[in-house]
JSON list of C-alpha atoms in Angstrom, two decimals:
[
{"chain": "A", "resi": 1, "resn": "UNK", "atom": "CA", "xyz": [98.84, 115.82, 83.96]},
{"chain": "A", "resi": 2, "resn": "UNK", "atom": "CA", "xyz": [96.93, 117.70, 81.28]},
{"chain": "A", "resi": 3, "resn": "UNK", "atom": "CA", "xyz": [94.98, 115.98, 78.52]},
{"chain": "A", "resi": 4, "resn": "UNK", "atom": "CA", "xyz": [97.55, 116.06, 75.72]},
{"chain": "A", "resi": 5, "resn": "UNK", "atom": "CA", "xyz": [97.09, 115.05, 72.08]},
{"chain": "A", "resi": 6, "resn": "UNK", "atom": "CA", "xyz": [98.62, 111.60, 72.56]},
{"chain": "A", "resi": 7, "resn": "UNK", "atom": "CA", "xyz": [96.30, 110.99, 75.54]},
{"chain": "A", "resi": 8, "resn": "UNK", "atom": "CA", "xyz": [93.30, 111.82, 73.37]},
{"chain": "A", "resi": 9, "resn": "UNK", "atom": "CA", "xyz": [94.46, 109.51, 70.56]},
{"chain": "A", "resi": 10, "resn": "UNK", "atom": "CA", "xyz": [95.07, 106.72, 73.07]},
{"chain": "A", "resi": 11, "resn": "UNK", "atom": "CA", "xyz": [91.57, 107.10, 74.52]},
{"chain": "A", "resi": 12, "resn": "UNK", "atom": "CA", "xyz": [89.99, 106.99, 71.05]},
{"chain": "A", "resi": 13, "resn": "UNK", "atom": "CA", "xyz": [91.99, 103.89, 70.08]},
{"chain": "A", "resi": 14, "resn": "UNK", "atom": "CA", "xyz": [91.12, 102.20, 73.37]},
{"chain": "A", "resi": 15, "resn": "UNK", "atom": "CA", "xyz": [87.38, 102.71, 72.83]},
{"chain": "A", "resi": 16, "resn": "UNK", "atom": "CA", "xyz": [87.56, 101.42, 69.26]},
{"chain": "A", "resi": 17, "resn": "UNK", "atom": "CA", "xyz": [89.44, 98.34, 70.46]},
{"chain": "A", "resi": 18, "resn": "UNK", "atom": "CA", "xyz": [86.79, 97.63, 73.09]},
{"chain": "A", "resi": 19, "resn": "UNK", "atom": "CA", "xyz": [83.97, 97.55, 70.51]},
{"chain": "A", "resi": 20, "resn": "UNK", "atom": "CA", "xyz": [85.80, 96.00, 67.54]},
{"chain": "A", "resi": 21, "resn": "UNK", "atom": "CA", "xyz": [84.12, 92.59, 67.94]},
{"chain": "A", "resi": 22, "resn": "UNK", "atom": "CA", "xyz": [80.61, 93.99, 67.69]},
{"chain": "A", "resi": 23, "resn": "UNK", "atom": "CA", "xyz": [79.02, 93.61, 64.24]},
{"chain": "A", "resi": 24, "resn": "UNK", "atom": "CA", "xyz": [76.68, 96.62, 63.94]},
{"chain": "A", "resi": 25, "resn": "UNK", "atom": "CA", "xyz": [78.90, 99.10, 62.10]},
{"chain": "A", "resi": 26, "resn": "UNK", "atom": "CA", "xyz": [76.27, 101.85, 62.16]},
{"chain": "A", "resi": 27, "resn": "UNK", "atom": "CA", "xyz": [76.02, 101.64, 65.94]},
{"chain": "A", "resi": 28, "resn": "UNK", "atom": "CA", "xyz": [79.81, 101.54, 66.30]},
{"chain": "A", "resi": 29, "resn": "UNK", "atom": "CA", "xyz": [80.16, 104.63, 64.12]},
{"chain": "A", "resi": 30, "resn": "UNK", "atom": "CA", "xyz": [77.54, 106.52, 66.14]},
{"chain": "A", "resi": 31, "resn": "UNK", "atom": "CA", "xyz": [79.35, 105.57, 69.36]},
{"chain": "A", "resi": 32, "resn": "UNK", "atom": "CA", "xyz": [82.75, 106.70, 68.04]},
{"chain": "A", "resi": 33, "resn": "UNK", "atom": "CA", "xyz": [81.27, 110.02, 66.90]},
{"chain": "A", "resi": 34, "resn": "UNK", "atom": "CA", "xyz": [80.09, 110.60, 70.47]},
{"chain": "A", "resi": 35, "resn": "UNK", "atom": "CA", "xyz": [83.51, 109.54, 71.79]},
{"chain": "A", "resi": 36, "resn": "UNK", "atom": "CA", "xyz": [85.23, 112.17, 69.66]},
{"chain": "A", "resi": 37, "resn": "UNK", "atom": "CA", "xyz": [82.62, 114.81, 70.48]},
{"chain": "A", "resi": 38, "resn": "UNK", "atom": "CA", "xyz": [83.11, 114.17, 74.19]},
{"chain": "A", "resi": 39, "resn": "UNK", "atom": "CA", "xyz": [86.88, 114.48, 73.88]},
{"chain": "A", "resi": 40, "resn": "UNK", "atom": "CA", "xyz": [86.50, 117.55, 71.70]},
{"chain": "A", "resi": 41, "resn": "UNK", "atom": "CA", "xyz": [84.44, 119.30, 74.37]},
{"chain": "A", "resi": 42, "resn": "UNK", "atom": "CA", "xyz": [86.86, 118.42, 77.20]},
{"chain": "A", "resi": 43, "resn": "UNK", "atom": "CA", "xyz": [88.85, 121.03, 79.09]},
{"chain": "A", "resi": 44, "resn": "UNK", "atom": "CA", "xyz": [92.61, 120.80, 79.74]},
{"chain": "A", "resi": 45, "resn": "UNK", "atom": "CA", "xyz": [92.07, 119.89, 83.40]},
{"chain": "A", "resi": 46, "resn": "UNK", "atom": "CA", "xyz": [89.98, 116.87, 82.36]},
{"chain": "A", "resi": 47, "resn": "UNK", "atom": "CA", "xyz": [92.89, 114.44, 82.43]},
{"chain": "A", "resi": 48, "resn": "UNK", "atom": "CA", "xyz": [92.89, 110.98, 80.83]},
{"chain": "A", "resi": 49, "resn": "UNK", "atom": "CA", "xyz": [91.52, 109.05, 83.85]},
{"chain": "A", "resi": 50, "resn": "UNK", "atom": "CA", "xyz": [88.67, 111.56, 84.22]},
{"chain": "A", "resi": 51, "resn": "UNK", "atom": "CA", "xyz": [87.79, 111.29, 80.54]},
{"chain": "A", "resi": 52, "resn": "UNK", "atom": "CA", "xyz": [88.18, 107.51, 80.70]},
{"chain": "A", "resi": 53, "resn": "UNK", "atom": "CA", "xyz": [85.41, 107.31, 83.30]},
{"chain": "A", "resi": 54, "resn": "UNK", "atom": "CA", "xyz": [83.10, 109.46, 81.14]},
{"chain": "A", "resi": 55, "resn": "UNK", "atom": "CA", "xyz": [83.86, 107.32, 78.09]},
{"chain": "A", "resi": 56, "resn": "UNK", "atom": "CA", "xyz": [83.07, 104.16, 80.05]},
{"chain": "A", "resi": 57, "resn": "UNK", "atom": "CA", "xyz": [79.65, 105.62, 80.95]},
{"chain": "A", "resi": 58, "resn": "UNK", "atom": "CA", "xyz": [79.09, 106.40, 77.28]},
{"chain": "A", "resi": 59, "resn": "UNK", "atom": "CA", "xyz": [80.12, 102.91, 76.16]},
{"chain": "A", "resi": 60, "resn": "UNK", "atom": "CA", "xyz": [77.83, 101.30, 78.73]},
{"chain": "A", "resi": 61, "resn": "UNK", "atom": "CA", "xyz": [74.96, 103.41, 77.38]},
{"chain": "A", "resi": 62, "resn": "UNK", "atom": "CA", "xyz": [75.51, 101.79, 73.99]},
{"chain": "A", "resi": 63, "resn": "UNK", "atom": "CA", "xyz": [76.64, 98.29, 74.95]},
{"chain": "A", "resi": 64, "resn": "UNK", "atom": "CA", "xyz": [75.88, 97.72, 78.62]},
{"chain": "A", "resi": 65, "resn": "UNK", "atom": "CA", "xyz": [78.30, 96.69, 81.35]},
{"chain": "A", "resi": 66, "resn": "UNK", "atom": "CA", "xyz": [81.02, 94.15, 80.63]},
{"chain": "A", "resi": 67, "resn": "UNK", "atom": "CA", "xyz": [80.21, 91.52, 83.26]},
{"chain": "A", "resi": 68, "resn": "UNK", "atom": "CA", "xyz": [83.23, 89.47, 82.23]},
{"chain": "A", "resi": 69, "resn": "UNK", "atom": "CA", "xyz": [85.49, 92.03, 83.94]},
{"chain": "A", "resi": 70, "resn": "UNK", "atom": "CA", "xyz": [83.94, 91.32, 87.35]},
{"chain": "A", "resi": 71, "resn": "UNK", "atom": "CA", "xyz": [84.67, 87.62, 86.81]},
{"chain": "A", "resi": 72, "resn": "UNK", "atom": "CA", "xyz": [88.28, 88.33, 85.79]},
{"chain": "A", "resi": 73, "resn": "UNK", "atom": "CA", "xyz": [88.78, 90.61, 88.81]},
{"chain": "A", "resi": 74, "resn": "UNK", "atom": "CA", "xyz": [87.75, 87.79, 91.15]},
{"chain": "A", "resi": 75, "resn": "UNK", "atom": "CA", "xyz": [89.86, 85.32, 89.19]},
{"chain": "A", "resi": 76, "resn": "UNK", "atom": "CA", "xyz": [93.06, 87.36, 89.54]},
{"chain": "A", "resi": 77, "resn": "UNK", "atom": "CA", "xyz": [92.37, 88.13, 93.21]},
{"chain": "A", "resi": 78, "resn": "UNK", "atom": "CA", "xyz": [91.93, 84.42, 93.87]},
{"chain": "A", "resi": 79, "resn": "UNK", "atom": "CA", "xyz": [94.99, 83.49, 91.79]},
{"chain": "A", "resi": 80, "resn": "UNK", "atom": "CA", "xyz": [97.25, 85.84, 93.75]},
{"chain": "A", "resi": 81, "resn": "UNK", "atom": "CA", "xyz": [95.73, 84.79, 97.08]},
{"chain": "A", "resi": 82, "resn": "UNK", "atom": "CA", "xyz": [96.58, 81.19, 96.17]},
{"chain": "A", "resi": 83, "resn": "UNK", "atom": "CA", "xyz": [100.11, 82.27, 95.21]},
{"chain": "A", "resi": 84, "resn": "UNK", "atom": "CA", "xyz": [100.56, 84.44, 98.31]},
{"chain": "A", "resi": 85, "resn": "UNK", "atom": "CA", "xyz": [102.24, 81.82, 100.58]},
{"chain": "A", "resi": 86, "resn": "UNK", "atom": "CA", "xyz": [104.71, 80.88, 97.83]},
{"chain": "A", "resi": 87, "resn": "UNK", "atom": "CA", "xyz": [105.45, 84.51, 96.95]},
{"chain": "A", "resi": 88, "resn": "UNK", "atom": "CA", "xyz": [105.91, 85.40, 100.63]},
{"chain": "A", "resi": 89, "resn": "UNK", "atom": "CA", "xyz": [108.37, 82.52, 100.92]},
{"chain": "A", "resi": 90, "resn": "UNK", "atom": "CA", "xyz": [110.33, 83.78, 97.90]},
{"chain": "A", "resi": 91, "resn": "UNK", "atom": "CA", "xyz": [110.41, 87.32, 99.28]},
{"chain": "A", "resi": 92, "resn": "UNK", "atom": "CA", "xyz": [111.64, 86.16, 102.69]},
{"chain": "A", "resi": 93, "resn": "UNK", "atom": "CA", "xyz": [114.63, 84.46, 101.01]},
{"chain": "A", "resi": 94, "resn": "UNK", "atom": "CA", "xyz": [115.86, 87.88, 99.87]},
{"chain": "A", "resi": 95, "resn": "UNK", "atom": "CA", "xyz": [118.47, 89.86, 101.80]},
{"chain": "A", "resi": 96, "resn": "UNK", "atom": "CA", "xyz": [116.22, 92.91, 101.44]},
{"chain": "A", "resi": 97, "resn": "UNK", "atom": "CA", "xyz": [112.61, 91.76, 101.84]},
{"chain": "A", "resi": 98, "resn": "UNK", "atom": "CA", "xyz": [111.06, 95.22, 101.39]},
{"chain": "A", "resi": 99, "resn": "UNK", "atom": "CA", "xyz": [112.91, 95.78, 98.12]},
{"chain": "A", "resi": 100, "resn": "UNK", "atom": "CA", "xyz": [111.89, 92.34, 96.84]},
{"chain": "A", "resi": 101, "resn": "UNK", "atom": "CA", "xyz": [108.26, 92.87, 97.88]},
{"chain": "A", "resi": 102, "resn": "UNK", "atom": "CA", "xyz": [108.18, 96.18, 95.97]},
{"chain": "A", "resi": 103, "resn": "UNK", "atom": "CA", "xyz": [109.70, 94.45, 92.94]},
{"chain": "A", "resi": 104, "resn": "UNK", "atom": "CA", "xyz": [106.96, 91.83, 93.01]},
{"chain": "A", "resi": 105, "resn": "UNK", "atom": "CA", "xyz": [104.25, 94.49, 93.45]},
{"chain": "A", "resi": 106, "resn": "UNK", "atom": "CA", "xyz": [105.60, 96.39, 90.47]},
{"chain": "A", "resi": 107, "resn": "UNK", "atom": "CA", "xyz": [105.39, 93.23, 88.34]},
{"chain": "A", "resi": 108, "resn": "UNK", "atom": "CA", "xyz": [101.76, 92.93, 89.49]},
{"chain": "A", "resi": 109, "resn": "UNK", "atom": "CA", "xyz": [100.98, 96.10, 87.56]},
{"chain": "A", "resi": 110, "resn": "UNK", "atom": "CA", "xyz": [100.92, 93.92, 84.42]},
{"chain": "A", "resi": 111, "resn": "UNK", "atom": "CA", "xyz": [97.32, 92.98, 85.38]},
{"chain": "A", "resi": 112, "resn": "UNK", "atom": "CA", "xyz": [95.78, 95.99, 83.64]},
{"chain": "A", "resi": 113, "resn": "UNK", "atom": "CA", "xyz": [92.95, 95.31, 81.20]},
{"chain": "A", "resi": 114, "resn": "UNK", "atom": "CA", "xyz": [92.91, 98.91, 79.95]},
{"chain": "A", "resi": 115, "resn": "UNK", "atom": "CA", "xyz": [96.62, 98.94, 79.02]},
{"chain": "A", "resi": 116, "resn": "UNK", "atom": "CA", "xyz": [97.42, 95.32, 78.15]},
{"chain": "A", "resi": 117, "resn": "UNK", "atom": "CA", "xyz": [95.18, 93.92, 75.45]},
{"chain": "A", "resi": 118, "resn": "UNK", "atom": "CA", "xyz": [95.33, 90.24, 76.47]},
{"chain": "A", "resi": 119, "resn": "UNK", "atom": "CA", "xyz": [96.20, 89.64, 80.12]},
{"chain": "A", "resi": 120, "resn": "UNK", "atom": "CA", "xyz": [97.06, 85.98, 80.64]},
{"chain": "A", "resi": 121, "resn": "UNK", "atom": "CA", "xyz": [97.95, 84.14, 83.82]},
{"chain": "A", "resi": 122, "resn": "UNK", "atom": "CA", "xyz": [100.79, 82.36, 82.04]},
{"chain": "A", "resi": 123, "resn": "UNK", "atom": "CA", "xyz": [102.53, 85.54, 80.88]},
{"chain": "A", "resi": 124, "resn": "UNK", "atom": "CA", "xyz": [102.02, 87.15, 84.27]},
{"chain": "A", "resi": 125, "resn": "UNK", "atom": "CA", "xyz": [103.61, 84.24, 86.15]},
{"chain": "A", "resi": 126, "resn": "UNK", "atom": "CA", "xyz": [106.64, 84.27, 83.83]},
{"chain": "A", "resi": 127, "resn": "UNK", "atom": "CA", "xyz": [107.42, 87.87, 84.82]},
{"chain": "A", "resi": 128, "resn": "UNK", "atom": "CA", "xyz": [108.39, 86.86, 88.36]},
{"chain": "A", "resi": 129, "resn": "UNK", "atom": "CA", "xyz": [111.27, 84.79, 86.95]},
{"chain": "A", "resi": 130, "resn": "UNK", "atom": "CA", "xyz": [112.76, 87.53, 84.76]},
{"chain": "A", "resi": 131, "resn": "UNK", "atom": "CA", "xyz": [116.08, 88.73, 86.15]},
{"chain": "A", "resi": 132, "resn": "UNK", "atom": "CA", "xyz": [115.87, 92.09, 84.36]},
{"chain": "A", "resi": 133, "resn": "UNK", "atom": "CA", "xyz": [112.79, 93.04, 86.43]},
{"chain": "A", "resi": 134, "resn": "UNK", "atom": "CA", "xyz": [114.96, 94.67, 89.12]},
{"chain": "A", "resi": 135, "resn": "UNK", "atom": "CA", "xyz": [114.53, 97.93, 91.02]},
{"chain": "A", "resi": 136, "resn": "UNK", "atom": "CA", "xyz": [116.86, 100.84, 90.40]},
{"chain": "A", "resi": 137, "resn": "UNK", "atom": "CA", "xyz": [119.13, 101.05, 93.46]},
{"chain": "A", "resi": 138, "resn": "UNK", "atom": "CA", "xyz": [119.26, 104.86, 93.39]},
{"chain": "A", "resi": 139, "resn": "UNK", "atom": "CA", "xyz": [115.47, 105.19, 93.23]},
{"chain": "A", "resi": 140, "resn": "UNK", "atom": "CA", "xyz": [114.99, 102.60, 95.96]},
{"chain": "A", "resi": 141, "resn": "UNK", "atom": "CA", "xyz": [117.55, 104.34, 98.19]},
{"chain": "A", "resi": 142, "resn": "UNK", "atom": "CA", "xyz": [115.73, 107.66, 97.77]},
{"chain": "A", "resi": 143, "resn": "UNK", "atom": "CA", "xyz": [112.42, 105.98, 98.66]},
{"chain": "A", "resi": 144, "resn": "UNK", "atom": "CA", "xyz": [113.90, 104.49, 101.83]},
{"chain": "A", "resi": 145, "resn": "UNK", "atom": "CA", "xyz": [115.34, 107.86, 102.89]},
{"chain": "A", "resi": 146, "resn": "UNK", "atom": "CA", "xyz": [111.93, 109.49, 102.44]},
{"chain": "A", "resi": 147, "resn": "UNK", "atom": "CA", "xyz": [110.17, 106.65, 104.26]},
{"chain": "A", "resi": 148, "resn": "UNK", "atom": "CA", "xyz": [112.59, 107.08, 107.16]},
{"chain": "A", "resi": 149, "resn": "UNK", "atom": "CA", "xyz": [111.62, 110.76, 107.46]},
{"chain": "A", "resi": 150, "resn": "UNK", "atom": "CA", "xyz": [107.87, 110.27, 106.98]},
{"chain": "A", "resi": 151, "resn": "UNK", "atom": "CA", "xyz": [105.20, 109.72, 109.61]},
{"chain": "A", "resi": 152, "resn": "UNK", "atom": "CA", "xyz": [102.22, 109.30, 107.23]},
{"chain": "A", "resi": 153, "resn": "UNK", "atom": "CA", "xyz": [102.11, 107.34, 103.97]},
{"chain": "A", "resi": 154, "resn": "UNK", "atom": "CA", "xyz": [99.20, 107.19, 101.54]},
{"chain": "A", "resi": 155, "resn": "UNK", "atom": "CA", "xyz": [99.44, 104.04, 99.40]},
{"chain": "A", "resi": 156, "resn": "UNK", "atom": "CA", "xyz": [97.16, 104.47, 96.36]},
{"chain": "A", "resi": 157, "resn": "UNK", "atom": "CA", "xyz": [96.37, 101.10, 94.82]},
{"chain": "A", "resi": 158, "resn": "UNK", "atom": "CA", "xyz": [95.64, 100.13, 91.25]},
{"chain": "A", "resi": 159, "resn": "UNK", "atom": "CA", "xyz": [94.52, 96.75, 89.90]},
{"chain": "A", "resi": 160, "resn": "UNK", "atom": "CA", "xyz": [92.92, 93.63, 91.32]},
{"chain": "A", "resi": 161, "resn": "UNK", "atom": "CA", "xyz": [95.28, 90.71, 91.85]},
{"chain": "A", "resi": 162, "resn": "UNK", "atom": "CA", "xyz": [98.11, 93.23, 92.10]},
{"chain": "A", "resi": 163, "resn": "UNK", "atom": "CA", "xyz": [96.66, 94.38, 95.44]},
{"chain": "A", "resi": 164, "resn": "UNK", "atom": "CA", "xyz": [97.62, 91.05, 97.06]},
{"chain": "A", "resi": 165, "resn": "UNK", "atom": "CA", "xyz": [101.23, 92.00, 96.32]},
{"chain": "A", "resi": 166, "resn": "UNK", "atom": "CA", "xyz": [100.58, 95.50, 97.66]},
{"chain": "A", "resi": 167, "resn": "UNK", "atom": "CA", "xyz": [99.39, 93.88, 100.89]},
{"chain": "A", "resi": 168, "resn": "UNK", "atom": "CA", "xyz": [102.76, 92.12, 101.19]},
{"chain": "A", "resi": 169, "resn": "UNK", "atom": "CA", "xyz": [104.55, 95.44, 100.63]},
{"chain": "A", "resi": 170, "resn": "UNK", "atom": "CA", "xyz": [102.45, 97.04, 103.37]},
{"chain": "A", "resi": 171, "resn": "UNK", "atom": "CA", "xyz": [103.43, 94.24, 105.77]},
{"chain": "A", "resi": 172, "resn": "UNK", "atom": "CA", "xyz": [107.10, 94.79, 104.97]},
{"chain": "A", "resi": 173, "resn": "UNK", "atom": "CA", "xyz": [106.71, 98.57, 105.38]},
{"chain": "A", "resi": 174, "resn": "UNK", "atom": "CA", "xyz": [105.14, 98.03, 108.81]},
{"chain": "A", "resi": 175, "resn": "UNK", "atom": "CA", "xyz": [108.11, 95.88, 109.83]},
{"chain": "A", "resi": 176, "resn": "UNK", "atom": "CA", "xyz": [110.75, 98.26, 108.45]},
{"chain": "A", "resi": 177, "resn": "UNK", "atom": "CA", "xyz": [109.07, 101.49, 109.61]},
{"chain": "A", "resi": 178, "resn": "UNK", "atom": "CA", "xyz": [106.91, 100.63, 112.65]},
{"chain": "A", "resi": 179, "resn": "UNK", "atom": "CA", "xyz": [106.12, 104.29, 113.42]},
{"chain": "A", "resi": 180, "resn": "UNK", "atom": "CA", "xyz": [104.85, 104.96, 109.89]},
{"chain": "A", "resi": 181, "resn": "UNK", "atom": "CA", "xyz": [101.06, 105.38, 109.71]},
{"chain": "A", "resi": 182, "resn": "UNK", "atom": "CA", "xyz": [99.83, 103.87, 106.43]},
{"chain": "A", "resi": 183, "resn": "UNK", "atom": "CA", "xyz": [96.48, 104.46, 104.74]},
{"chain": "A", "resi": 184, "resn": "UNK", "atom": "CA", "xyz": [95.47, 102.65, 101.54]},
{"chain": "A", "resi": 185, "resn": "UNK", "atom": "CA", "xyz": [93.23, 104.14, 98.85]},
{"chain": "A", "resi": 186, "resn": "UNK", "atom": "CA", "xyz": [91.15, 102.21, 96.30]},
{"chain": "A", "resi": 187, "resn": "UNK", "atom": "CA", "xyz": [88.42, 103.16, 93.81]},
{"chain": "A", "resi": 188, "resn": "UNK", "atom": "CA", "xyz": [85.02, 104.19, 95.11]},
{"chain": "A", "resi": 189, "resn": "UNK", "atom": "CA", "xyz": [83.12, 102.53, 92.25]},
{"chain": "A", "resi": 190, "resn": "UNK", "atom": "CA", "xyz": [83.87, 99.97, 89.53]},
{"chain": "A", "resi": 191, "resn": "UNK", "atom": "CA", "xyz": [86.56, 101.17, 87.13]},
{"chain": "A", "resi": 192, "resn": "UNK", "atom": "CA", "xyz": [87.54, 98.39, 84.69]},
{"chain": "A", "resi": 193, "resn": "UNK", "atom": "CA", "xyz": [89.66, 96.02, 86.83]},
{"chain": "A", "resi": 194, "resn": "UNK", "atom": "CA", "xyz": [90.85, 98.55, 89.42]},
{"chain": "A", "resi": 195, "resn": "UNK", "atom": "CA", "xyz": [90.51, 97.54, 93.06]},
{"chain": "A", "resi": 196, "resn": "UNK", "atom": "CA", "xyz": [87.49, 98.70, 95.07]},
{"chain": "A", "resi": 197, "resn": "UNK", "atom": "CA", "xyz": [86.77, 98.45, 98.80]},
{"chain": "A", "resi": 198, "resn": "UNK", "atom": "CA", "xyz": [85.11, 95.09, 98.17]},
{"chain": "A", "resi": 199, "resn": "UNK", "atom": "CA", "xyz": [88.36, 93.80, 96.65]},
{"chain": "A", "resi": 200, "resn": "UNK", "atom": "CA", "xyz": [90.44, 95.24, 99.50]},
{"chain": "A", "resi": 201, "resn": "UNK", "atom": "CA", "xyz": [88.24, 93.35, 101.95]},
{"chain": "A", "resi": 202, "resn": "UNK", "atom": "CA", "xyz": [88.42, 90.17, 99.88]},
{"chain": "A", "resi": 203, "resn": "UNK", "atom": "CA", "xyz": [92.23, 90.02, 99.89]},
{"chain": "A", "resi": 204, "resn": "UNK", "atom": "CA", "xyz": [92.64, 91.17, 103.50]},
{"chain": "A", "resi": 205, "resn": "UNK", "atom": "CA", "xyz": [94.06, 94.68, 103.13]},
{"chain": "A", "resi": 206, "resn": "UNK", "atom": "CA", "xyz": [91.43, 96.12, 105.47]},
{"chain": "A", "resi": 207, "resn": "UNK", "atom": "CA", "xyz": [92.90, 93.91, 108.20]},
{"chain": "A", "resi": 208, "resn": "UNK", "atom": "CA", "xyz": [96.33, 95.50, 107.72]},
{"chain": "A", "resi": 209, "resn": "UNK", "atom": "CA", "xyz": [95.66, 99.25, 107.39]},
{"chain": "A", "resi": 210, "resn": "UNK", "atom": "CA", "xyz": [92.76, 101.74, 107.15]},
{"chain": "A", "resi": 211, "resn": "UNK", "atom": "CA", "xyz": [91.33, 101.83, 103.61]},
{"chain": "A", "resi": 212, "resn": "UNK", "atom": "CA", "xyz": [89.57, 104.80, 102.00]},
{"chain": "A", "resi": 213, "resn": "UNK", "atom": "CA", "xyz": [88.33, 105.37, 98.42]},
{"chain": "A", "resi": 214, "resn": "UNK", "atom": "CA", "xyz": [88.77, 107.98, 95.70]},
{"chain": "A", "resi": 215, "resn": "UNK", "atom": "CA", "xyz": [84.96, 108.41, 95.89]},
{"chain": "A", "resi": 216, "resn": "UNK", "atom": "CA", "xyz": [84.45, 107.81, 92.15]},
{"chain": "A", "resi": 217, "resn": "UNK", "atom": "CA", "xyz": [84.83, 105.39, 89.23]},
{"chain": "A", "resi": 218, "resn": "UNK", "atom": "CA", "xyz": [87.77, 107.39, 87.87]},
{"chain": "A", "resi": 219, "resn": "UNK", "atom": "CA", "xyz": [91.00, 105.42, 87.36]},
{"chain": "A", "resi": 220, "resn": "UNK", "atom": "CA", "xyz": [92.95, 107.99, 89.30]},
{"chain": "A", "resi": 221, "resn": "UNK", "atom": "CA", "xyz": [92.64, 110.59, 92.06]},
{"chain": "A", "resi": 222, "resn": "UNK", "atom": "CA", "xyz": [90.71, 113.80, 91.34]},
{"chain": "A", "resi": 223, "resn": "UNK", "atom": "CA", "xyz": [91.08, 116.06, 94.39]},
{"chain": "A", "resi": 224, "resn": "UNK", "atom": "CA", "xyz": [87.75, 117.85, 93.93]},
{"chain": "A", "resi": 225, "resn": "UNK", "atom": "CA", "xyz": [85.90, 114.51, 93.93]},
{"chain": "A", "resi": 226, "resn": "UNK", "atom": "CA", "xyz": [87.42, 113.20, 97.17]},
{"chain": "A", "resi": 227, "resn": "UNK", "atom": "CA", "xyz": [85.45, 113.14, 100.41]},
{"chain": "A", "resi": 228, "resn": "UNK", "atom": "CA", "xyz": [86.57, 115.50, 103.17]},
{"chain": "A", "resi": 229, "resn": "UNK", "atom": "CA", "xyz": [88.26, 112.52, 104.82]},
{"chain": "A", "resi": 230, "resn": "UNK", "atom": "CA", "xyz": [90.04, 111.68, 101.56]},
{"chain": "A", "resi": 231, "resn": "UNK", "atom": "CA", "xyz": [91.27, 115.27, 101.13]},
{"chain": "A", "resi": 232, "resn": "UNK", "atom": "CA", "xyz": [92.52, 115.31, 104.73]},
{"chain": "A", "resi": 233, "resn": "UNK", "atom": "CA", "xyz": [94.44, 112.04, 104.29]},
{"chain": "A", "resi": 234, "resn": "UNK", "atom": "CA", "xyz": [95.97, 113.25, 101.00]},
{"chain": "A", "resi": 235, "resn": "UNK", "atom": "CA", "xyz": [96.90, 116.68, 102.39]},
{"chain": "A", "resi": 236, "resn": "UNK", "atom": "CA", "xyz": [98.46, 115.29, 105.57]},
{"chain": "A", "resi": 237, "resn": "UNK", "atom": "CA", "xyz": [100.53, 112.57, 103.88]},
{"chain": "A", "resi": 238, "resn": "UNK", "atom": "CA", "xyz": [104.29, 113.06, 104.04]},
{"chain": "A", "resi": 239, "resn": "UNK", "atom": "CA", "xyz": [104.71, 110.57, 101.23]},
{"chain": "A", "resi": 240, "resn": "UNK", "atom": "CA", "xyz": [102.33, 109.27, 98.55]},
{"chain": "A", "resi": 241, "resn": "UNK", "atom": "CA", "xyz": [103.01, 105.97, 96.79]},
{"chain": "A", "resi": 242, "resn": "UNK", "atom": "CA", "xyz": [100.69, 106.02, 93.76]},
{"chain": "A", "resi": 243, "resn": "UNK", "atom": "CA", "xyz": [100.71, 102.92, 91.57]},
{"chain": "A", "resi": 244, "resn": "UNK", "atom": "CA", "xyz": [99.74, 102.77, 87.92]},
{"chain": "A", "resi": 245, "resn": "UNK", "atom": "CA", "xyz": [99.43, 105.12, 84.96]},
{"chain": "A", "resi": 246, "resn": "UNK", "atom": "CA", "xyz": [96.00, 106.50, 85.91]},
{"chain": "A", "resi": 247, "resn": "UNK", "atom": "CA", "xyz": [97.14, 107.54, 89.37]},
{"chain": "A", "resi": 248, "resn": "UNK", "atom": "CA", "xyz": [100.22, 109.19, 87.89]},
{"chain": "A", "resi": 249, "resn": "UNK", "atom": "CA", "xyz": [98.28, 111.03, 85.17]},
{"chain": "A", "resi": 250, "resn": "UNK", "atom": "CA", "xyz": [95.72, 112.39, 87.64]},
{"chain": "A", "resi": 251, "resn": "UNK", "atom": "CA", "xyz": [98.22, 113.43, 90.35]},
{"chain": "A", "resi": 252, "resn": "UNK", "atom": "CA", "xyz": [101.25, 114.67, 88.39]},
{"chain": "A", "resi": 253, "resn": "UNK", "atom": "CA", "xyz": [101.47, 118.46, 88.48]}
]
């Protein structure tokens, strides 16, 4: 997806929100001038996730790394790992365990520090009880038809915590489509609270399927930045399941 006007406004607002609690107005103004200059010099192919990574580098130059994010990543990974047996039990009660696992994994997308201003455990846990959080039967049917015809699936992951639910989906996919070869993709470097290889190892995904990275800190997949292995996996996939806004924005079109 190209970098449209609304994407640019969203990126500016996001950066301002991230520094609003700092007191030095002169420093904040200088930073925001550089933010707008960077966006102003961007090219159409520099989509929002690409620019987001560059803006993070710029913000860290001014304010340093946010070490609280690393703590919150571990916290949500551990929370979902603790919940995993209970969630698995709930999923197994369903008549269609794959559909229910996907529904739970979609709810897990709420854990996104770049999109949701205040992620709380309490609000997140409430979402699992909401009856309106159902999958569209037509969309799910189309997915199943495509899975039945596919031999290779690339499952591109998004946030920490959420990846525990993705692991459950992968287990259900392996049961439903035993001949389907699944590869998971995570971020190659830290990107807000997106999952990295370290997180995939922590929650046990590397024990389920091969895991590769996008070879960057971009919150999406930029083909030119992938390793040769990454390009080969992407090119040979019959089906790509890409979770989250950043993956969509960088792959669409």
